[in-house]
Amino acid sequence: MSAKKILVTGASSGIGRATALHLARQGHHVLMAARRTEVLREIAATEATVVGELHVGELDVGRVESVDAFFAKHGDWLGNLDVVVNNAGLALGREGFQDSSEAETERVFETNVLGLLRVTKRALAPMLKRRAGQIVNLGSVAAHEAYAGGTVYCASKAAVHMITDALRHDLGGTGIRVCTVAPGRVAETQFSNVRFRGDAEKAQKVYEGYRILTADDVASIIAWIVAQPAHINVQELIVLPTDQPSATTLAPLRP
């Protein structure tokens, strides 16, 4: 498989970090982008098993000026971009919408929806010129099944899935592939910690007693999607742990 230039957003932890490393180990050239550049530099400096290349760039997808600065600074590298993995995203809180913070609602949509659109819009230009490329968006099973305390997050991920589907129509005939990966519960990430605003005990209880997906599991699936030949597009892939029959149901292995 020939090496590709791949941008991964939200690459400082969790699925983003695992995806960037997984792809680099396969020989690809990866630009890891996130707000915490010191963490990215540490990852790039200490990762000894990389076969391809790891590059680092500061990016806050929730801020227009940060996105513009990122694409201006890395313009030459991004000019030959093959793949974008739009991983940056978050959830904040599990209270009902009536008790939620409007500021946090805006932050979720700025990151999960507007941030994804900003990055995608800018990344498409070189792909359209070459009539080739791939957009991989991180969705969620929460886009398909609502639950209490998930009004804002579920809505944001439903938007991601609809954006992906509509974009696929817009880009029909251009040779650019667009897909969504929709995981269920994934352990060993910062997602739950952020959602519970740093309460590690509450965050961990979400996963206790169940066999849950890991960031590496999802990363290997994304890498498989990227590896498919140009005439194959995995439009949407929903992946849940065996112990999670649906977004709201957990069923541990019976004795």
PDB file of C-alpha atoms in Angstrom:
ATOM      1  CA  MET A   1       0.000   0.000   0.000  1.00  0.00           C
ATOM      2  CA  SER A   2       1.450   3.382  -1.002  1.00  0.00           C
ATOM      3  CA  ALA A   3       1.956   5.982   1.700  1.00  0.00           C
ATOM      4  CA  LYS A   4      -0.776   8.594   2.038  1.00  0.00           C
ATOM      5  CA  LYS A   5      -0.797  12.046   3.590  1.00  0.00           C
ATOM      6  CA  ILE A   6      -3.384  11.965   6.361  1.00  0.00           C
ATOM      7  CA  LEU A   7      -4.665  14.687   8.698  1.00  0.00           C
ATOM      8  CA  VAL A   8      -6.094  13.516  12.036  1.00  0.00           C
ATOM      9  CA  THR A   9      -7.838  16.093  14.222  1.00  0.00           C
ATOM     10  CA  GLY A  10      -8.193  15.715  17.971  1.00  0.00           C
ATOM     11  CA  ALA A  11      -5.032  13.601  17.895  1.00  0.00           C
ATOM     12  CA  SER A  12      -3.682  14.282  21.389  1.00  0.00           C
ATOM     13  CA  SER A  13      -5.628  11.461  23.061  1.00  0.00           C
ATOM     14  CA  GLY A  14      -8.121   8.648  22.643  1.00  0.00           C
ATOM     15  CA  ILE A  15      -9.296   7.591  19.199  1.00  0.00           C
ATOM     16  CA  GLY A  16      -7.434  10.410  17.476  1.00  0.00           C
ATOM     17  CA  ARG A  17      -4.090   9.506  19.027  1.00  0.00           C
ATOM     18  CA  ALA A  18      -4.587   5.795  18.392  1.00  0.00           C
ATOM     19  CA  THR A  19      -5.616   6.425  14.777  1.00  0.00           C
ATOM     20  CA  ALA A  20      -2.628   8.659  14.050  1.00  0.00           C
ATOM     21  CA  LEU A  21      -0.198   6.088  15.448  1.00  0.00           C
ATOM     22  CA  HIS A  22      -1.925   3.155  13.764  1.00  0.00           C
ATOM     23  CA  LEU A  23      -1.744   4.849  10.372  1.00  0.00           C
ATOM     24  CA  ALA A  24       1.861   5.966  10.841  1.00  0.00           C
ATOM     25  CA  ARG A  25       2.863   2.427  11.777  1.00  0.00           C
ATOM     26  CA  GLN A  26       1.428   1.331   8.443  1.00  0.00           C
ATOM     27  CA  GLY A  27       3.806   3.700   6.667  1.00  0.00           C
ATOM     28  CA  HIS A  28       1.559   6.717   6.120  1.00  0.00           C
ATOM     29  CA  HIS A  29       2.584  10.335   6.664  1.00  0.00           C
ATOM     30  CA  VAL A  30       0.354  11.711   9.408  1.00  0.00           C
ATOM     31  CA  LEU A  31      -0.240  15.270  10.570  1.00  0.00           C
ATOM     32  CA  MET A  32      -1.478  15.115  14.155  1.00  0.00           C
ATOM     33  CA  ALA A  33      -3.565  18.171  14.982  1.00  0.00           C
ATOM     34  CA  ALA A  34      -4.958  19.249  18.357  1.00  0.00           C
ATOM     35  CA  ARG A  35      -5.017  22.121  20.823  1.00  0.00           C
ATOM     36  CA  ARG A  36      -2.451  20.505  23.155  1.00  0.00           C
ATOM     37  CA  THR A  37       0.666  20.681  21.007  1.00  0.00           C
ATOM     38  CA  GLU A  38       2.940  19.828  23.920  1.00  0.00           C
ATOM     39  CA  VAL A  39       1.194  16.451  24.170  1.00  0.00           C
ATOM     40  CA  LEU A  40       1.472  15.926  20.412  1.00  0.00           C
ATOM     41  CA  ARG A  41       5.197  16.673  20.487  1.00  0.00           C
ATOM     42  CA  GLU A  42       5.691  14.203  23.313  1.00  0.00           C
ATOM     43  CA  ILE A  43       3.835  11.510  21.371  1.00  0.00           C
ATOM     44  CA  ALA A  44       5.873  12.156  18.237  1.00  0.00           C
ATOM     45  CA  ALA A  45       9.154  12.200  20.167  1.00  0.00           C
ATOM     46  CA  THR A  46       8.574   9.023  22.158  1.00  0.00           C
ATOM     47  CA  GLU A  47       6.855   6.847  19.553  1.00  0.00           C
ATOM     48  CA  ALA A  48       9.603   4.450  18.513  1.00  0.00           C
ATOM     49  CA  THR A  49       7.606   2.053  16.342  1.00  0.00           C
ATOM     50  CA  VAL A  50       6.524   4.480  13.638  1.00  0.00           C
ATOM     51  CA  VAL A  51       7.363   3.448  10.086  1.00  0.00           C
ATOM     52  CA  GLY A  52       5.903   6.473   8.294  1.00  0.00           C
ATOM     53  CA  GLU A  53       6.062  10.082   9.501  1.00  0.00           C
ATOM     54  CA  LEU A  54       4.437  11.981  12.350  1.00  0.00           C
ATOM     55  CA  HIS A  55       4.008  15.739  12.090  1.00  0.00           C
ATOM     56  CA  VAL A  56       2.476  18.042  14.681  1.00  0.00           C
ATOM     57  CA  GLY A  57       0.190  21.048  14.285  1.00  0.00           C
ATOM     58  CA  GLU A  58      -1.788  23.250  16.669  1.00  0.00           C
ATOM     59  CA  LEU A  59      -5.495  23.257  15.850  1.00  0.00           C
ATOM     60  CA  ASP A  60      -8.644  24.182  17.723  1.00  0.00           C
ATOM     61  CA  VAL A  61     -11.441  23.292  15.297  1.00  0.00           C
ATOM     62  CA  GLY A  62     -13.905  25.297  17.393  1.00  0.00           C
ATOM     63  CA  ARG A  63     -12.198  28.577  16.497  1.00  0.00           C
ATOM     64  CA  VAL A  64     -12.227  29.933  12.934  1.00  0.00           C
ATOM     65  CA  GLU A  65      -8.970  31.820  13.417  1.00  0.00           C
ATOM     66  CA  SER A  66      -7.204  28.661  14.614  1.00  0.00           C
ATOM     67  CA  VAL A  67      -8.410  26.680  11.592  1.00  0.00           C
ATOM     68  CA  ASP A  68      -7.306  29.434   9.219  1.00  0.00           C
ATOM     69  CA  ALA A  69      -3.893  29.704  10.878  1.00  0.00           C
ATOM     70  CA  PHE A  70      -3.403  25.932  10.775  1.00  0.00           C
ATOM     71  CA  PHE A  71      -4.134  25.639   7.056  1.00  0.00           C
ATOM     72  CA  ALA A  72      -1.987  28.675   6.303  1.00  0.00           C
ATOM     73  CA  LYS A  73       0.984  27.320   8.252  1.00  0.00           C
ATOM     74  CA  HIS A  74       0.775  23.782   6.842  1.00  0.00           C
ATOM     75  CA  GLY A  75      -0.449  24.753   3.391  1.00  0.00           C
ATOM     76  CA  ASP A  76       2.355  23.067   1.454  1.00  0.00           C
ATOM     77  CA  TRP A  77       1.947  19.768   3.298  1.00  0.00           C
ATOM     78  CA  LEU A  78      -1.849  19.896   3.081  1.00  0.00           C
ATOM     79  CA  GLY A  79      -1.667  20.694  -0.626  1.00  0.00           C
ATOM     80  CA  ASN A  80      -1.200  16.976  -1.292  1.00  0.00           C
ATOM     81  CA  LEU A  81      -3.598  15.747   1.343  1.00  0.00           C
ATOM     82  CA  ASP A  82      -5.135  12.319   0.731  1.00  0.00           C
ATOM     83  CA  VAL A  83      -7.274  11.695   3.817  1.00  0.00           C
ATOM     84  CA  VAL A  84      -8.888  13.711   6.608  1.00  0.00           C
ATOM     85  CA  VAL A  85     -10.002  11.964   9.787  1.00  0.00           C
ATOM     86  CA  ASN A  86     -12.377  14.402  11.495  1.00  0.00           C
ATOM     87  CA  ASN A  87     -12.052  13.030  15.008  1.00  0.00           C
ATOM     88  CA  ALA A  88     -12.104  16.167  17.172  1.00  0.00           C
ATOM     89  CA  GLY A  89     -15.264  16.222  19.274  1.00  0.00           C
ATOM     90  CA  LEU A  90     -16.661  16.214  22.777  1.00  0.00           C
ATOM     91  CA  ALA A  91     -19.709  15.876  25.007  1.00  0.00           C
ATOM     92  CA  LEU A  92     -20.355  18.000  28.089  1.00  0.00           C
ATOM     93  CA  GLY A  93     -22.634  16.907  30.924  1.00  0.00           C
ATOM     94  CA  ARG A  94     -25.327  14.280  31.402  1.00  0.00           C
ATOM     95  CA  GLU A  95     -28.028  16.480  32.897  1.00  0.00           C
ATOM     96  CA  GLY A  96     -31.316  17.063  31.095  1.00  0.00           C
ATOM     97  CA  PHE A  97     -31.359  19.783  28.449  1.00  0.00           C
ATOM     98  CA  GLN A  98     -33.528  21.973  30.689  1.00  0.00           C
ATOM     99  CA  ASP A  99     -30.653  22.105  33.183  1.00  0.00           C
ATOM    100  CA  SER A 100     -27.828  22.396  30.677  1.00  0.00           C
ATOM    101  CA  SER A 101     -25.482  25.303  30.061  1.00  0.00           C
ATOM    102  CA  GLU A 102     -26.032  27.331  26.917  1.00  0.00           C
ATOM    103  CA  ALA A 103     -22.312  28.076  26.752  1.00  0.00           C
ATOM    104  CA  GLU A 104     -21.531  24.343  26.809  1.00  0.00           C
ATOM    105  CA  THR A 105     -24.170  23.691  24.160  1.00  0.00           C
ATOM    106  CA  GLU A 106     -22.498  26.215  21.879  1.00  0.00           C
ATOM    107  CA  ARG A 107     -19.083  24.680  22.548  1.00  0.00           C
ATOM    108  CA  VAL A 108     -20.296  21.194  21.595  1.00  0.00           C
ATOM    109  CA  PHE A 109     -21.745  22.432  18.304  1.00  0.00           C
ATOM    110  CA  GLU A 110     -18.744  24.658  17.558  1.00  0.00           C
ATOM    111  CA  THR A 111     -16.473  21.635  17.920  1.00  0.00           C
ATOM    112  CA  ASN A 112     -18.525  18.678  16.701  1.00  0.00           C
ATOM    113  CA  VAL A 113     -20.358  20.333  13.821  1.00  0.00           C
ATOM    114  CA  LEU A 114     -18.940  23.706  12.778  1.00  0.00           C
ATOM    115  CA  GLY A 115     -15.369  22.581  13.432  1.00  0.00           C
ATOM    116  CA  LEU A 116     -15.841  19.524  11.243  1.00  0.00           C
ATOM    117  CA  LEU A 117     -17.320  21.670   8.478  1.00  0.00           C
ATOM    118  CA  ARG A 118     -14.468  24.189   8.658  1.00  0.00           C
ATOM    119  CA  VAL A 119     -11.747  21.574   8.392  1.00  0.00           C
ATOM    120  CA  THR A 120     -13.566  19.651   5.667  1.00  0.00           C
ATOM    121  CA  LYS A 121     -14.188  22.756   3.559  1.00  0.00           C
ATOM    122  CA  ARG A 122     -10.513  23.705   3.539  1.00  0.00           C
ATOM    123  CA  ALA A 123      -9.258  20.153   3.069  1.00  0.00           C
ATOM    124  CA  LEU A 124     -11.433  19.563   0.018  1.00  0.00           C
ATOM    125  CA  ALA A 125      -9.702  22.099  -2.223  1.00  0.00           C
ATOM    126  CA  PRO A 126      -6.608  19.992  -3.034  1.00  0.00           C
ATOM    127  CA  MET A 127      -8.677  16.820  -3.248  1.00  0.00           C
ATOM    128  CA  LEU A 128     -11.005  18.352  -5.804  1.00  0.00           C
ATOM    129  CA  LYS A 129      -8.035  19.391  -7.945  1.00  0.00           C
ATOM    130  CA  ARG A 130      -6.708  15.833  -7.968  1.00  0.00           C
ATOM    131  CA  ARG A 131     -10.174  14.251  -8.136  1.00  0.00           C
ATOM    132  CA  ALA A 132      -9.230  11.893  -5.318  1.00  0.00           C
ATOM    133  CA  GLY A 133      -9.302  11.836  -1.546  1.00  0.00           C
ATOM    134  CA  GLN A 134     -11.199  10.631   1.477  1.00  0.00           C
ATOM    135  CA  ILE A 135     -13.107  12.201   4.362  1.00  0.00           C
ATOM    136  CA  VAL A 136     -13.610  10.001   7.439  1.00  0.00           C
ATOM    137  CA  ASN A 137     -15.939  11.519  10.036  1.00  0.00           C
ATOM    138  CA  LEU A 138     -16.244  10.235  13.589  1.00  0.00           C
ATOM    139  CA  GLY A 139     -19.925   9.888  14.303  1.00  0.00           C
ATOM    140  CA  SER A 140     -21.576   7.925  17.085  1.00  0.00           C
ATOM    141  CA  VAL A 141     -24.279   5.394  17.752  1.00  0.00           C
ATOM    142  CA  ALA A 142     -25.840   8.344  19.610  1.00  0.00           C
ATOM    143  CA  ALA A 143     -26.733   9.740  16.190  1.00  0.00           C
ATOM    144  CA  HIS A 144     -29.146   6.834  15.717  1.00  0.00           C
ATOM    145  CA  GLU A 145     -30.588   6.396  19.199  1.00  0.00           C
ATOM    146  CA  ALA A 146     -31.380   9.215  21.623  1.00  0.00           C
ATOM    147  CA  TYR A 147     -31.096   8.942  25.392  1.00  0.00           C
ATOM    148  CA  ALA A 148     -31.795  11.063  28.461  1.00  0.00           C
ATOM    149  CA  GLY A 149     -29.072  13.618  29.076  1.00  0.00           C
ATOM    150  CA  GLY A 150     -27.883  13.417  25.486  1.00  0.00           C
ATOM    151  CA  THR A 151     -29.988  16.045  23.728  1.00  0.00           C
ATOM    152  CA  VAL A 152     -27.099  18.249  22.644  1.00  0.00           C
ATOM    153  CA  TYR A 153     -24.540  15.523  21.971  1.00  0.00           C
ATOM    154  CA  CYS A 154     -26.992  13.272  20.112  1.00  0.00           C
ATOM    155  CA  ALA A 155     -28.089  16.216  17.980  1.00  0.00           C
ATOM    156  CA  SER A 156     -24.498  17.161  17.167  1.00  0.00           C
ATOM    157  CA  LYS A 157     -23.634  13.622  16.074  1.00  0.00           C
ATOM    158  CA  ALA A 158     -26.849  13.300  14.073  1.00  0.00           C
ATOM    159  CA  ALA A 159     -25.700  16.438  12.280  1.00  0.00           C
ATOM    160  CA  VAL A 160     -22.321  14.808  11.559  1.00  0.00           C
ATOM    161  CA  HIS A 161     -24.037  11.782  10.019  1.00  0.00           C
ATOM    162  CA  MET A 162     -26.336  13.930   7.878  1.00  0.00           C
ATOM    163  CA  ILE A 163     -23.444  16.148   6.794  1.00  0.00           C
ATOM    164  CA  THR A 164     -21.575  13.036   5.711  1.00  0.00           C
ATOM    165  CA  ASP A 165     -24.511  11.667   3.749  1.00  0.00           C
ATOM    166  CA  ALA A 166     -25.281  14.964   2.007  1.00  0.00           C
ATOM    167  CA  LEU A 167     -21.608  15.651   1.275  1.00  0.00           C
ATOM    168  CA  ARG A 168     -21.365  12.292  -0.423  1.00  0.00           C
ATOM    169  CA  HIS A 169     -24.059  13.480  -2.839  1.00  0.00           C
ATOM    170  CA  ASP A 170     -22.378  16.856  -3.364  1.00  0.00           C
ATOM    171  CA  LEU A 171     -19.093  15.134  -4.195  1.00  0.00           C
ATOM    172  CA  GLY A 172     -20.557  12.483  -6.457  1.00  0.00           C
ATOM    173  CA  GLY A 173     -18.395  12.116  -9.571  1.00  0.00           C
ATOM    174  CA  THR A 174     -15.352  13.822  -8.017  1.00  0.00           C
ATOM    175  CA  GLY A 175     -13.634  10.625  -6.902  1.00  0.00           C
ATOM    176  CA  ILE A 176     -13.677  11.734  -3.252  1.00  0.00           C
ATOM    177  CA  ARG A 177     -14.928   9.171  -0.747  1.00  0.00           C
ATOM    178  CA  VAL A 178     -16.893  10.191   2.356  1.00  0.00           C
ATOM    179  CA  CYS A 179     -17.745   7.930   5.267  1.00  0.00           C
ATOM    180  CA  THR A 180     -18.782   7.858   8.910  1.00  0.00           C
ATOM    181  CA  VAL A 181     -17.483   5.601  11.670  1.00  0.00           C
ATOM    182  CA  ALA A 182     -20.002   5.393  14.507  1.00  0.00           C
ATOM    183  CA  PRO A 183     -18.659   3.752  17.680  1.00  0.00           C
ATOM    184  CA  GLY A 184     -20.493   2.791  20.825  1.00  0.00           C
ATOM    185  CA  ARG A 185     -18.785   3.062  24.211  1.00  0.00           C
ATOM    186  CA  VAL A 186     -15.021   3.359  23.966  1.00  0.00           C
ATOM    187  CA  ALA A 187     -12.804   3.101  27.049  1.00  0.00           C
ATOM    188  CA  GLU A 188      -9.270   4.454  27.550  1.00  0.00           C
ATOM    189  CA  THR A 189     -10.077   7.888  26.133  1.00  0.00           C
ATOM    190  CA  GLN A 190     -10.672  11.338  27.609  1.00  0.00           C
ATOM    191  CA  PHE A 191     -14.260  11.416  26.304  1.00  0.00           C
ATOM    192  CA  SER A 192     -16.000  10.352  29.515  1.00  0.00           C
ATOM    193  CA  ASN A 193     -13.696  12.445  31.708  1.00  0.00           C
ATOM    194  CA  VAL A 194     -14.539  15.546  29.690  1.00  0.00           C
ATOM    195  CA  ARG A 195     -18.249  14.730  29.684  1.00  0.00           C
ATOM    196  CA  PHE A 196     -18.245  14.467  33.487  1.00  0.00           C
ATOM    197  CA  ARG A 197     -16.129  17.629  33.738  1.00  0.00           C
ATOM    198  CA  GLY A 198     -13.079  15.907  35.189  1.00  0.00           C
ATOM    199  CA  ASP A 199     -14.832  13.605  37.674  1.00  0.00           C
ATOM    200  CA  ALA A 200     -12.726  10.474  37.078  1.00  0.00           C
ATOM    201  CA  GLU A 201     -14.840   8.279  39.364  1.00  0.00           C
ATOM    202  CA  LYS A 202     -18.069   8.996  37.490  1.00  0.00           C
ATOM    203  CA  ALA A 203     -16.277   8.645  34.177  1.00  0.00           C
ATOM    204  CA  GLN A 204     -14.928   5.200  35.041  1.00  0.00           C
ATOM    205  CA  LYS A 205     -18.283   3.846  36.253  1.00  0.00           C
ATOM    206  CA  VAL A 206     -19.621   4.138  32.711  1.00  0.00           C
ATOM    207  CA  TYR A 207     -17.369   1.235  31.694  1.00  0.00           C
ATOM    208  CA  GLU A 208     -17.232  -0.965  34.795  1.00  0.00           C
ATOM    209  CA  GLY A 209     -18.379  -4.565  34.419  1.00  0.00           C
ATOM    210  CA  TYR A 210     -18.475  -4.602  30.618  1.00  0.00           C
ATOM    211  CA  ARG A 211     -16.177  -5.520  27.750  1.00  0.00           C
ATOM    212  CA  ILE A 212     -15.861  -2.154  26.045  1.00  0.00           C
ATOM    213  CA  LEU A 213     -14.192  -1.049  22.821  1.00  0.00           C
ATOM    214  CA  THR A 214     -10.772   0.559  23.056  1.00  0.00           C
ATOM    215  CA  ALA A 215      -9.365   3.448  21.067  1.00  0.00           C
ATOM    216  CA  ASP A 216      -7.093   0.976  19.286  1.00  0.00           C
ATOM    217  CA  ASP A 217     -10.125  -1.069  18.202  1.00  0.00           C
ATOM    218  CA  VAL A 218     -11.663   1.959  16.497  1.00  0.00           C
ATOM    219  CA  ALA A 219      -8.302   3.044  15.077  1.00  0.00           C
ATOM    220  CA  SER A 220      -7.819  -0.332  13.397  1.00  0.00           C
ATOM    221  CA  ILE A 221     -11.254  -0.005  11.788  1.00  0.00           C
ATOM    222  CA  ILE A 222     -10.451   3.478  10.478  1.00  0.00           C
ATOM    223  CA  ALA A 223      -7.147   2.202   9.096  1.00  0.00           C
ATOM    224  CA  TRP A 224      -9.005  -0.616   7.332  1.00  0.00           C
ATOM    225  CA  ILE A 225     -11.394   1.879   5.747  1.00  0.00           C
ATOM    226  CA  VAL A 226      -8.489   4.039   4.552  1.00  0.00           C
ATOM    227  CA  ALA A 227      -6.829   0.958   3.056  1.00  0.00           C
ATOM    228  CA  GLN A 228      -9.749   0.125   0.764  1.00  0.00           C
ATOM    229  CA  PRO A 229      -9.143   0.680  -2.969  1.00  0.00           C
ATOM    230  CA  ALA A 230     -10.414   3.847  -4.602  1.00  0.00           C
ATOM    231  CA  HIS A 231     -13.508   2.203  -6.083  1.00  0.00           C
ATOM    232  CA  ILE A 232     -14.792   1.124  -2.632  1.00  0.00           C
ATOM    233  CA  ASN A 233     -16.440   3.536  -0.196  1.00  0.00           C
ATOM    234  CA  VAL A 234     -17.478   2.338   3.246  1.00  0.00           C
ATOM    235  CA  GLN A 235     -20.349   4.780   3.638  1.00  0.00           C
ATOM    236  CA  GLU A 236     -21.123   4.141   7.288  1.00  0.00           C
ATOM    237  CA  LEU A 237     -19.814   1.668   9.807  1.00  0.00           C
ATOM    238  CA  ILE A 238     -21.458   1.258  13.204  1.00  0.00           C
ATOM    239  CA  VAL A 239     -19.333  -0.632  15.715  1.00  0.00           C
ATOM    240  CA  LEU A 240     -20.440  -1.464  19.253  1.00  0.00           C
ATOM    241  CA  PRO A 241     -18.973  -3.705  21.933  1.00  0.00           C
ATOM    242  CA  THR A 242     -20.513  -7.161  22.115  1.00  0.00           C
ATOM    243  CA  ASP A 243     -21.735  -6.216  25.600  1.00  0.00           C
ATOM    244  CA  GLN A 244     -23.600  -3.161  24.250  1.00  0.00           C
ATOM    245  CA  PRO A 245     -26.607  -4.220  22.139  1.00  0.00           C
ATOM    246  CA  SER A 246     -27.693  -0.588  21.647  1.00  0.00           C
ATOM    247  CA  ALA A 247     -26.754   2.951  22.600  1.00  0.00           C
ATOM    248  CA  THR A 248     -28.672   2.704  25.870  1.00  0.00           C
ATOM    249  CA  THR A 249     -28.414  -1.005  26.698  1.00  0.00           C
ATOM    250  CA  LEU A 250     -25.501  -2.824  28.293  1.00  0.00           C
ATOM    251  CA  ALA A 251     -25.486  -6.584  28.736  1.00  0.00           C
ATOM    252  CA  PRO A 252     -22.420  -8.095  30.441  1.00  0.00           C
ATOM    253  CA  LEU A 253     -21.369 -11.627  29.573  1.00  0.00           C
ATOM    254  CA  ARG A 254     -23.592 -14.113  31.383  1.00  0.00           C
ATOM    255  CA  PRO A 255     -21.951 -16.550  33.806  1.00  0.00           C
TER     256      PRO A 255
END
